[in-house]
Short mmCIF file of C-alpha atoms in Angstrom, two decimals:
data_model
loop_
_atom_site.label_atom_id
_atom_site.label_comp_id
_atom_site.label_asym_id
_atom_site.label_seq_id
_atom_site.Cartn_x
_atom_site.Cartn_y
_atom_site.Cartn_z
CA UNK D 1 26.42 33.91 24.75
CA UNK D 2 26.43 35.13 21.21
CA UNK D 3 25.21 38.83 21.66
CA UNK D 4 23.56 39.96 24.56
CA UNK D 5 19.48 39.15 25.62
CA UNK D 6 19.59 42.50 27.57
CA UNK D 7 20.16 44.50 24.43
CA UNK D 8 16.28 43.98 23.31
CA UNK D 9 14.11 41.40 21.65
CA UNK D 10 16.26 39.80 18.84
CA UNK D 11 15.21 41.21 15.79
CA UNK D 12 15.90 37.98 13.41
CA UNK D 13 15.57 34.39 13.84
CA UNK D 14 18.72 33.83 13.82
CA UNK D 15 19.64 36.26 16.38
CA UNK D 16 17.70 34.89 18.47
CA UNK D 17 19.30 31.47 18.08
CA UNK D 18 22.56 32.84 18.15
CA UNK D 19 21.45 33.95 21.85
CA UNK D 20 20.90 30.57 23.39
CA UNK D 21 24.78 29.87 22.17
CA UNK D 22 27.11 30.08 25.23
CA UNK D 23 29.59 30.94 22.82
CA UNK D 24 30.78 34.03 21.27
CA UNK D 25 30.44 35.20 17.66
CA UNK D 26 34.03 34.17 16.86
CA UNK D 27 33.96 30.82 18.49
CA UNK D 28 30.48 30.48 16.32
CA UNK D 29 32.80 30.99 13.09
CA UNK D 30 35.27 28.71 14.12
CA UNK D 31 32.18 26.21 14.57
CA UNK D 32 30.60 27.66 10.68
CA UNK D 33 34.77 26.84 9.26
CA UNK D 34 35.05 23.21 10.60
CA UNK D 35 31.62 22.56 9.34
CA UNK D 36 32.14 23.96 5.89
CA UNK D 37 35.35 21.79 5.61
CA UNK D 38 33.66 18.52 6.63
CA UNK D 39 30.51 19.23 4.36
CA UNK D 40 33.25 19.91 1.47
CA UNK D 41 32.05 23.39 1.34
CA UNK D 42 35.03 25.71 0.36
CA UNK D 43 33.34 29.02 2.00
CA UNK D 44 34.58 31.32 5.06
CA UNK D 45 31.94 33.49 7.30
CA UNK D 46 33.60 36.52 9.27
CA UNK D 47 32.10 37.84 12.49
CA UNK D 48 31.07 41.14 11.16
CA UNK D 49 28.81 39.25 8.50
CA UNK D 50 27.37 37.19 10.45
CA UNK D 51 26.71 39.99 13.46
CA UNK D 52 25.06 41.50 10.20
CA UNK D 53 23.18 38.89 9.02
CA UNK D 54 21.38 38.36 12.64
CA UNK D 55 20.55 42.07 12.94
CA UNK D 56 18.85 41.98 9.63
CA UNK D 57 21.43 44.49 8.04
CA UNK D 58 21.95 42.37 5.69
CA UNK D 59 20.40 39.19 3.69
CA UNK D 60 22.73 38.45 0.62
CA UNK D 61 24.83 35.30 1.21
CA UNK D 62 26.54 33.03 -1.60
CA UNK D 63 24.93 29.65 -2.24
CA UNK D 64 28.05 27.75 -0.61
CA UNK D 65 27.49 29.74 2.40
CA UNK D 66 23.48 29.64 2.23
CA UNK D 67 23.86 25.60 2.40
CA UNK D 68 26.57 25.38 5.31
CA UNK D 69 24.63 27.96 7.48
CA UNK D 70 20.79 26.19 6.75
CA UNK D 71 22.87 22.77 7.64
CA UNK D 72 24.45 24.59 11.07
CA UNK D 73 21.08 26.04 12.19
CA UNK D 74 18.66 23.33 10.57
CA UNK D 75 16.23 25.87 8.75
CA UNK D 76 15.92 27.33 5.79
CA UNK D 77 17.81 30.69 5.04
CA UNK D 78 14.63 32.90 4.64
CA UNK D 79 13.20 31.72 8.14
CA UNK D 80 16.65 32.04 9.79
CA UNK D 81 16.28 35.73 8.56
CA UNK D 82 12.93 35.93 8.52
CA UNK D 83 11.83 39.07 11.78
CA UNK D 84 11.80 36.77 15.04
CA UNK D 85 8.54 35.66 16.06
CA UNK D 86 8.30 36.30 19.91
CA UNK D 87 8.67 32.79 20.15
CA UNK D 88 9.51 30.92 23.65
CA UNK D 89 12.93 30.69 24.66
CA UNK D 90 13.94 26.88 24.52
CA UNK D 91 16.28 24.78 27.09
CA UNK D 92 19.77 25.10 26.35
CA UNK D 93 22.60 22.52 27.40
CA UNK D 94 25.05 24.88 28.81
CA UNK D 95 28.01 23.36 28.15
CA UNK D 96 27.42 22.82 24.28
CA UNK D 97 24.58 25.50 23.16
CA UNK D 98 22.27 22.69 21.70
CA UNK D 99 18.73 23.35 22.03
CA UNK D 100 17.34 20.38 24.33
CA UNK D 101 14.05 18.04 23.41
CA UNK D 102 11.25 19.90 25.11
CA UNK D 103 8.78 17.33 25.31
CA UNK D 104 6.75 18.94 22.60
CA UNK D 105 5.66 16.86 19.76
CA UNK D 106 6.71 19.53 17.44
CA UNK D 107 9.50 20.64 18.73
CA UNK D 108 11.02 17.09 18.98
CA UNK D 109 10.19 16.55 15.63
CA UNK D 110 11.84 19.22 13.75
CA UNK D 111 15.17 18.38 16.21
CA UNK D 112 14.96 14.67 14.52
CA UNK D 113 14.32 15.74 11.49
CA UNK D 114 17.09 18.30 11.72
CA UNK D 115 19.58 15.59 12.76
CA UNK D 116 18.35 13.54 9.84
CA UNK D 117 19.32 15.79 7.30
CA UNK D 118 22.86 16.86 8.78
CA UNK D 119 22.78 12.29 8.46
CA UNK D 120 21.94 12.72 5.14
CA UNK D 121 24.23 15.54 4.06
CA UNK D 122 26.93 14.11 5.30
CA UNK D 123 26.46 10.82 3.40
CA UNK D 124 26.16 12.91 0.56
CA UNK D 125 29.37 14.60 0.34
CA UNK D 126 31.65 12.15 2.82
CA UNK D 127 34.52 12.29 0.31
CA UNK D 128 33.20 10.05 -2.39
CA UNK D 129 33.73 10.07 -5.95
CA UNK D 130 31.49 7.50 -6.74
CA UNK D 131 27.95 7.44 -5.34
CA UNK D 132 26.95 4.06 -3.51
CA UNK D 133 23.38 2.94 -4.19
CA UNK D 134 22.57 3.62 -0.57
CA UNK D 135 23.00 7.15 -1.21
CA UNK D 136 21.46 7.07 -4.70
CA UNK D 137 18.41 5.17 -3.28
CA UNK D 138 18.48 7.88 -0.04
CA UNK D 139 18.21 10.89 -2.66
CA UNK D 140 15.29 8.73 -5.17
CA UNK D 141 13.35 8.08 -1.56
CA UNK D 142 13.62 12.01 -0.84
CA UNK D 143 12.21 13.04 -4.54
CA UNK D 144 9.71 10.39 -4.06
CA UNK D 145 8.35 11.33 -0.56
CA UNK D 146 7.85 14.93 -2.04
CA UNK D 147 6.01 13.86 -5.01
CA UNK D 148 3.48 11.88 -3.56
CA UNK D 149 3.05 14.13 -0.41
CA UNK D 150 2.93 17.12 -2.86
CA UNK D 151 -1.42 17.33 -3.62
CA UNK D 152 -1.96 16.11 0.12
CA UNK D 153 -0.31 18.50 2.23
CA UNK D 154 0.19 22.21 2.09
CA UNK D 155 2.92 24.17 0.10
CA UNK D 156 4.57 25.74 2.98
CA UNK D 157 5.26 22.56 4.56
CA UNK D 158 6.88 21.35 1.22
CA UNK D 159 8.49 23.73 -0.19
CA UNK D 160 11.65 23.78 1.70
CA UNK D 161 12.68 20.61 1.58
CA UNK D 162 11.60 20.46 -1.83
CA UNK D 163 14.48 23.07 -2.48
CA UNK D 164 17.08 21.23 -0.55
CA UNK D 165 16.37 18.34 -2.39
CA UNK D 166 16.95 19.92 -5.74
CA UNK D 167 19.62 21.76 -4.24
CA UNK D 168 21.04 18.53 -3.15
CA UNK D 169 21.13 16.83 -7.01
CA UNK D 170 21.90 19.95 -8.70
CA UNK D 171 25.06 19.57 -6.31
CA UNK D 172 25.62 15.87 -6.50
CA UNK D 173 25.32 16.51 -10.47
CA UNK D 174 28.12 19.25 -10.62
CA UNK D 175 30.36 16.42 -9.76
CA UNK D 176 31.80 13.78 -12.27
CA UNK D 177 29.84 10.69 -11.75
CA UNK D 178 29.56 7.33 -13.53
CA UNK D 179 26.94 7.29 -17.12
CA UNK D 180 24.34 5.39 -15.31
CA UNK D 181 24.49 7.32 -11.98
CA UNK D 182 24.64 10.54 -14.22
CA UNK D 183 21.49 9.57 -15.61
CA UNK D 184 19.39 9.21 -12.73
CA UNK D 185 20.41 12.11 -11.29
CA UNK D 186 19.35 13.61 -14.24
CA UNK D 187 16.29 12.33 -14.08
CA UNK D 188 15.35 13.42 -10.51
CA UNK D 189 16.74 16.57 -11.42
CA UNK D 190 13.71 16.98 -14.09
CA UNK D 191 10.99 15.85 -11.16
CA UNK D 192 12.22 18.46 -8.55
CA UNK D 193 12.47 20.62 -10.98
CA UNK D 194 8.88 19.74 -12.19
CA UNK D 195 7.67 19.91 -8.62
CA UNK D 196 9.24 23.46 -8.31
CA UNK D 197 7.49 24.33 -11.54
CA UNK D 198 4.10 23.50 -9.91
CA UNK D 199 5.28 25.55 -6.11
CA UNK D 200 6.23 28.21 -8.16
CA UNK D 201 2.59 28.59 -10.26
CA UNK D 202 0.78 27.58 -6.73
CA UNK D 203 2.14 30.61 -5.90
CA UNK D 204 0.91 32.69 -8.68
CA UNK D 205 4.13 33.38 -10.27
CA UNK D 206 3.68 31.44 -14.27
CA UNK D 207 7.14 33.05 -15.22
CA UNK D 208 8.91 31.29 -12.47
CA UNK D 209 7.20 28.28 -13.38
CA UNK D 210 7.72 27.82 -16.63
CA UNK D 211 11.52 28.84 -15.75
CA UNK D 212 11.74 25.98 -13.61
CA UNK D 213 10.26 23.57 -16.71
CA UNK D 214 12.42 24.63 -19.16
CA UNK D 215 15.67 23.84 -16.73
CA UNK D 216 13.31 20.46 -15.73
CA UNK D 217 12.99 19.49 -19.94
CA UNK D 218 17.23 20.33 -20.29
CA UNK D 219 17.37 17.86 -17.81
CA UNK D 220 15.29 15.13 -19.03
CA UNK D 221 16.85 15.60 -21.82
CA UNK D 222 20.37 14.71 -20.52
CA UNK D 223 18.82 11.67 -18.78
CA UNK D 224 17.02 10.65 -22.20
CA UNK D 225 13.65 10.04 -20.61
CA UNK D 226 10.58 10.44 -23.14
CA UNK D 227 8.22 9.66 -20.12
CA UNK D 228 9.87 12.73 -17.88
CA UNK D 229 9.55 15.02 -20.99
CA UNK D 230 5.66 13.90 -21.97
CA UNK D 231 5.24 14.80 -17.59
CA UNK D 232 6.79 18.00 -17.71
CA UNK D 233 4.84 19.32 -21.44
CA UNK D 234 2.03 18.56 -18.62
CA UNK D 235 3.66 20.50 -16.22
CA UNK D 236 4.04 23.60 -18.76
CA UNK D 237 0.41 22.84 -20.44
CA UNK D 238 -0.99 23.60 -16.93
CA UNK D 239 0.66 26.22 -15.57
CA UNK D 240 -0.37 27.96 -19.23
CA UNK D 241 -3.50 27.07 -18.82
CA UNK D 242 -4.28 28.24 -15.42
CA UNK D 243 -1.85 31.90 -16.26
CA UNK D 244 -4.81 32.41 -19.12
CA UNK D 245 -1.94 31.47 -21.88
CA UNK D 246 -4.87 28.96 -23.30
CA UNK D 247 -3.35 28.74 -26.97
CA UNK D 248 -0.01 28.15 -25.58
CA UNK D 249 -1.70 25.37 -23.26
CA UNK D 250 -2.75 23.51 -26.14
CA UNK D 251 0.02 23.83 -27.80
CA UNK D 252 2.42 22.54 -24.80
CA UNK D 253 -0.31 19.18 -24.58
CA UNK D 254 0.20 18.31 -28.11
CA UNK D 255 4.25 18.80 -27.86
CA UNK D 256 3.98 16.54 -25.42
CA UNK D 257 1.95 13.59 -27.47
CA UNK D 258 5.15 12.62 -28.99
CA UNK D 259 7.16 11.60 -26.03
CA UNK D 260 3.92 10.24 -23.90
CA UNK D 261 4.06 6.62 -25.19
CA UNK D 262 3.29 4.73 -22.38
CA UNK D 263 2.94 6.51 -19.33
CA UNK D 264 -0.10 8.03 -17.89
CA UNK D 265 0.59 10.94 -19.12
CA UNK D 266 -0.53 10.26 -22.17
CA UNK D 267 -3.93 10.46 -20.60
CA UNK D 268 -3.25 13.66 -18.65
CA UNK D 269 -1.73 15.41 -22.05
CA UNK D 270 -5.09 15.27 -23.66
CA UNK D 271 -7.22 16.16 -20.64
CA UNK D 272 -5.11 19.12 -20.43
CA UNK D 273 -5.74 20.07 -24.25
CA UNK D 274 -9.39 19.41 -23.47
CA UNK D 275 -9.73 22.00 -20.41
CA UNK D 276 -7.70 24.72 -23.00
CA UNK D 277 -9.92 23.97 -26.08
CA UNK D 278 -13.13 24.01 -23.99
CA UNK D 279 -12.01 27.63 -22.35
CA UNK D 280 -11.50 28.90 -25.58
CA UNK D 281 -15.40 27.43 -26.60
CA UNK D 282 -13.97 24.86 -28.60
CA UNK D 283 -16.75 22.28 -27.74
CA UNK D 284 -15.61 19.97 -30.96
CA UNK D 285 -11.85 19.67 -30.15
CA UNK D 286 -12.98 18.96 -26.12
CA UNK D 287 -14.75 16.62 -26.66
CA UNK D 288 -11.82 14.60 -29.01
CA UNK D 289 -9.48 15.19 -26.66
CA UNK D 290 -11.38 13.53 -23.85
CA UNK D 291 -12.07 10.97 -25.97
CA UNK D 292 -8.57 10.63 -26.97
CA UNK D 293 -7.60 10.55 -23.10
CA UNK D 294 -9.74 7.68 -22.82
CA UNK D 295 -8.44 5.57 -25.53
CA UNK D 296 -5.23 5.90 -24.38
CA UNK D 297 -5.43 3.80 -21.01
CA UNK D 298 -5.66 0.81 -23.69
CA UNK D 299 -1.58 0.74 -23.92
CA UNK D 300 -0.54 2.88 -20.40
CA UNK D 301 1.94 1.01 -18.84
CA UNK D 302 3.56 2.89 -15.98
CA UNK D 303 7.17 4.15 -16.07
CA UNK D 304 9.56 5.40 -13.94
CA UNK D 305 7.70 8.77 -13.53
CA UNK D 306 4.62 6.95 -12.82
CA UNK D 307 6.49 4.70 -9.95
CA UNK D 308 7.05 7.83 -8.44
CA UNK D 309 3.36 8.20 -7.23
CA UNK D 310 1.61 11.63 -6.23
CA UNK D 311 1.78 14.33 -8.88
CA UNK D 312 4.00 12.45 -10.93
CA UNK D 313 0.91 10.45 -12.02
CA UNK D 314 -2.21 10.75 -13.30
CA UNK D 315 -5.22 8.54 -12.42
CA UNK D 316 -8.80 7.49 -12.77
CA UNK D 317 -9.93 9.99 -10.48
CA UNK D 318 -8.18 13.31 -11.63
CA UNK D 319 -9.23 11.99 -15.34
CA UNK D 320 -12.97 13.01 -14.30
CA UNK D 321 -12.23 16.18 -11.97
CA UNK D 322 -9.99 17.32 -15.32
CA UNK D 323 -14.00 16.39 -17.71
CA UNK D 324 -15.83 17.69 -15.40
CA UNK D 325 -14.14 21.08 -15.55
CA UNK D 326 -13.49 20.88 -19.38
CA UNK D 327 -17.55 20.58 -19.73
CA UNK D 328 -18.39 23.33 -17.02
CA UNK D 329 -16.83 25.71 -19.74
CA UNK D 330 -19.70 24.50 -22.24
CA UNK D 331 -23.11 25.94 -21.89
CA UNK D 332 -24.40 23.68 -23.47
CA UNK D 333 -22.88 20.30 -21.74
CA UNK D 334 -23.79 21.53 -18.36
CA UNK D 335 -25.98 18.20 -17.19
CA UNK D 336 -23.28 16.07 -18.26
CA UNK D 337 -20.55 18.77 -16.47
CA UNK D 338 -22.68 17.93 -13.38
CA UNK D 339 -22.68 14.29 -13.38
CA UNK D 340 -18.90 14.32 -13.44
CA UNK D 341 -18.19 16.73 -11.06
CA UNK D 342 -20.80 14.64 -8.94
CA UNK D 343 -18.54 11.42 -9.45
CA UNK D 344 -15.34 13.23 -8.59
CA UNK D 345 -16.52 15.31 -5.62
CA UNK D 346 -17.81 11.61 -4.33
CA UNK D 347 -14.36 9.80 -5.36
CA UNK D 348 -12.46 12.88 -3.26
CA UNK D 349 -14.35 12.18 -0.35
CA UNK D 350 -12.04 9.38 0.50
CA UNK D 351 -8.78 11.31 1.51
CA UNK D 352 -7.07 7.86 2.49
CA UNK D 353 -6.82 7.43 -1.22
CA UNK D 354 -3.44 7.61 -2.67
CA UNK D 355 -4.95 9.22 -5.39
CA UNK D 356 -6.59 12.39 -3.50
CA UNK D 357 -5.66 15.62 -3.74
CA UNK D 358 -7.08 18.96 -1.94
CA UNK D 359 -6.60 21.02 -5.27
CA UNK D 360 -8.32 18.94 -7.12
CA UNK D 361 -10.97 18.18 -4.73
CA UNK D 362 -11.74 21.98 -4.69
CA UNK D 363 -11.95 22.09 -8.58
CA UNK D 364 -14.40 19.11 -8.47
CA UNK D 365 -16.47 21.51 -5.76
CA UNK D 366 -16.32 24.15 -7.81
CA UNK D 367 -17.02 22.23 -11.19
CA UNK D 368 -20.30 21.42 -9.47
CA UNK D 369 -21.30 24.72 -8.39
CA UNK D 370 -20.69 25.74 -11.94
CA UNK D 371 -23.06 23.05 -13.28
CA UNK D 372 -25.41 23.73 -11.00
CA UNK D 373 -25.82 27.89 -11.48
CA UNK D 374 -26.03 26.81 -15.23
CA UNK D 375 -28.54 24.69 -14.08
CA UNK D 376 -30.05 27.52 -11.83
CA UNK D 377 -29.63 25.91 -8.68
CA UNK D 378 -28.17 28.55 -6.43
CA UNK D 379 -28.41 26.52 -3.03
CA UNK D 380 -27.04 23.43 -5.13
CA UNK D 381 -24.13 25.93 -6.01
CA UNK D 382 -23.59 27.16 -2.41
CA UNK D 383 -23.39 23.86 -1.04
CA UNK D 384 -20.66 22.48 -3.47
CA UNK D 385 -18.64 25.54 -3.04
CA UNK D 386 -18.65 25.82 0.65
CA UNK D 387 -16.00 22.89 1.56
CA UNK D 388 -13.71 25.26 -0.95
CA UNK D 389 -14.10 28.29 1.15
CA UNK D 390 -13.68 26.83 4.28
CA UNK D 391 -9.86 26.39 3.32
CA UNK D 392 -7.51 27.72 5.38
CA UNK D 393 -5.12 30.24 3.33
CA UNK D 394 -2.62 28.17 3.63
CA UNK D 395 -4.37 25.93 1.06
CA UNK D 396 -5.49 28.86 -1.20
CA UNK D 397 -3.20 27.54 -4.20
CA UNK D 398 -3.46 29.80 -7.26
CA UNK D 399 -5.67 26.77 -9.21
CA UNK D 400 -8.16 26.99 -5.77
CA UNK D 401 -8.18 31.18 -6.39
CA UNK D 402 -9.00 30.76 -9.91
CA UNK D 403 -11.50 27.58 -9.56
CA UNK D 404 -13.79 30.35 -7.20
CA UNK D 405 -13.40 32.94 -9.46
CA UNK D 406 -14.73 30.82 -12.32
CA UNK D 407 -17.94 30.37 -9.92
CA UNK D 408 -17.91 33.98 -9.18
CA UNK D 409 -17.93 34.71 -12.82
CA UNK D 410 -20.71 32.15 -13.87
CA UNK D 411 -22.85 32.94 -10.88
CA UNK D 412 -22.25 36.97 -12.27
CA UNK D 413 -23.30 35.95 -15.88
CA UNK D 414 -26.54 33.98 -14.97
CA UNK D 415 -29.91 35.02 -14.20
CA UNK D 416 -28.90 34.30 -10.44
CA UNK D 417 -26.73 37.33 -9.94
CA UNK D 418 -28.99 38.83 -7.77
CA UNK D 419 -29.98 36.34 -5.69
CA UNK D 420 -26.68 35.10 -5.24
CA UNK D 421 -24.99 38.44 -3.85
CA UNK D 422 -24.24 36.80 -0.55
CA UNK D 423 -22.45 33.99 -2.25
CA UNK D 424 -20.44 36.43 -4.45
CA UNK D 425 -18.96 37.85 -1.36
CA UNK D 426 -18.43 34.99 -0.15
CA UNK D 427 -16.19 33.85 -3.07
CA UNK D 428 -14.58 37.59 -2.86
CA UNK D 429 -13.55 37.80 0.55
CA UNK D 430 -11.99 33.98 -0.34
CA UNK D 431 -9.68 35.24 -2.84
CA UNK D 432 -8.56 38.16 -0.71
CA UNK D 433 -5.92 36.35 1.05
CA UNK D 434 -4.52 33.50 -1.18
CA UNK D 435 -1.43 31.74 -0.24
CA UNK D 436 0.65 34.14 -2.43
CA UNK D 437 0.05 36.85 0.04
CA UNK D 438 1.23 34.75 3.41
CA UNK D 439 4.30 36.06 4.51
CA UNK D 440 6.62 33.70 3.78
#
């Protein structure tokens, strides 16, 4: 075996897989070089770095190597360094160090889905130098899948495929490859890289974000795609919006405009310049921009972007979660606030729909609770916020943190403070542990 299980609980992940290889360190290398060369991957490992990298001496690898070793091991860098769990040892075939299907559900899984994307990797880079439309249709599937499963499930289940995947066309696009070919690539280049932009605000960090949208608009650029540049202005008019940049929000909506010409983002771009302008206590220019967002499903005709599904499109039923928080900002339009945070909190209900979404269902909750401590209903308000703080922190996207705060802040500002203490607790103990703070 790789190291020795007498020496003391491994103190990395992948130390502790390294254990269950009836192999020795150098023999692992030898396995790390013939992989490399059959991935395409012109990298070497030595023994000493890799005895370093499982005893957590060291974590900096190059991305060549990064890629061959996630591909070897079947996780992601991070968790192959990550402090080892305490986890149960699995079953080991002897005679070639492959961990053996346990019978758990789980377990089973991740060993298909492991073998899946060695499958995949290996169509990838097979020694072509022109892509067939199997593999161009494998990578579109991939980008697809993580779109629409993107407002349904949580980040941390997402996010690391999400990064092979751009990984994967970022290194399929370094290549020469035909115009046409080229220009998809491009093109699912700008959604990952869209997608990322979203992870990366999720996680509370708006200057990784809008990093990630700039590199996304380059790229939709180079694919020519005025529907991918009206999505990601959307992308970039949200994550402003939600980092307190409300100005710049605006702004990034009406950039937008001029590429949205039939997509449905030429709804969303409007409803996003409505929630900025009613933050800011605009009630004049919310109100046209809403009604702007409506008149534009007269000539939406979905694209490409739309096709996609998930968050790559907007629908009927984000349109009213996206007025009903736009009017919880206004005072004054609190009763009609209320009636469409009502009609979104119902259309959520359904989570079957293709069209819902646990973020958004948590802004329609707490659009209501707004409404109703303007309206001052306190057990109204505690009701529609409690689904939102019975999420797990896994679910605690940044949107989710600052959706509660805005009820902590309303239900602070109305004659209902007192009364509503308990609640404001409630709402502060929430925020305590977003998903942000989850080791990761």
């Amino acid at each position: 075996m790789a190291g020795n299980a007498r020496q003391g609980d491994p103190r990395t992940t992948l130390e502790f897989l390294l254990r269950q290889q009836p192999r020795t360190y150098e023999e692992i290398v030898r396995e790390f070089g013939r992989l490399a060369e059959e991935l395409g991957e012109n990298v070497t490992l030595s023994s000493r770095h890799l005895r370093r990298l499982a005893s957590g001496q060291r974590a900096n690898t190059t991305p060549v190597m990064r890629r061959v070793l996630q591909q070897m091991f079947g996780k992601p860098l991070d968790e192959l360094l990550a402090p080892w769990d305490g986890g149960a040892l699995p079953a080991v075939d002897e005679s070639t160090g492959l961990v053996l299907a346990t019978g758990r559900p789980t377990a089973d899984r991740e060993l298909i889905e492991m073998a899946a994307r060695r499958a995949k990797h290996f169509a990838l880079v097979a020694g072509q130098t022109e892509l067939t439309s199997d593999v161009m249709e494998q990578v579109h599937a991939d980008v697809q899948q993580l779109a629409m499963d993107y407002p349904q499930r949580p980040l941390s289940e997402l996010l690391p495929n999400l990064i092979a995947a751009q990984d994967t066309v970022f290194t399929l696009l370094e290549q020469q490859r035909r115009p046409d070919q080229g220009r998809q690539l491009y093109f699912l280049a700008g959604v990952t890289g869209g997608l990322l932009a979203k992870a990366s605000h999720d996680l509370a960090d708006p200057h990784a974000a809008l990093t990630q949208a700039r590199t996304a608009f380059v790229c939709a650029d180079n694919a020519d795609h005025n529907g991918l540049r009206a999505w990601i202005r959307g992308i970039q008019s949200l994550v402003s919006y939600w980092a307190g940049r409300t100005r710049e929000s605006v702004r990034y909506a009406q950039s937008g405009t001029e590429f949205a010409t039939n997509n449905t983002s030429s709804v969303w771009l409007p409803m996003n310049e409505a929630r900025a302008w009613a933050a800011l206590g605009n009630a004049n220019a919310a109100r046209a921009a809403i009604e702007r967002a409506e008149s534009a499903w007269d000539s939406v005709q979905e694209d490409e972007v739309d096709e996609l599904g998930g968050l790559c499109s907007f629908g009927r039923t984000r349109q009213i979660y996206y007025a009903a928080e736009t009017l919880s900002w206004l005072p004054s339009q609190a009763a009609v606030a209320g009636d469409y945070a009502t009609r979104a909190v119902e259309a959520y209900e359904d989570s079957s729909s293709p069209e819902w979404a646990f973020g958004d269902q948590a802004g329609s909750h707490s659009a209501l609770a707004i409404a109703r401590i303007q309206a001052g209903e306190l057990e109204g308000a505690e009701e529609a916020v409690a689904p939102v703080l019975g999420l797990t922190p896994e679910q605690r996207i940044n949107g989710i943190i600052h959706c509660t705060q805005r009820v902590h802040r309303a239900l602070r500002d109305s004659p209902l403070a007192d009364a509503g203490a308990d609640l404001q607790e409630q709402i502060e103990l929430f925020t305590r542990t977003p998903l942000k703070s989850l080791p990761r």
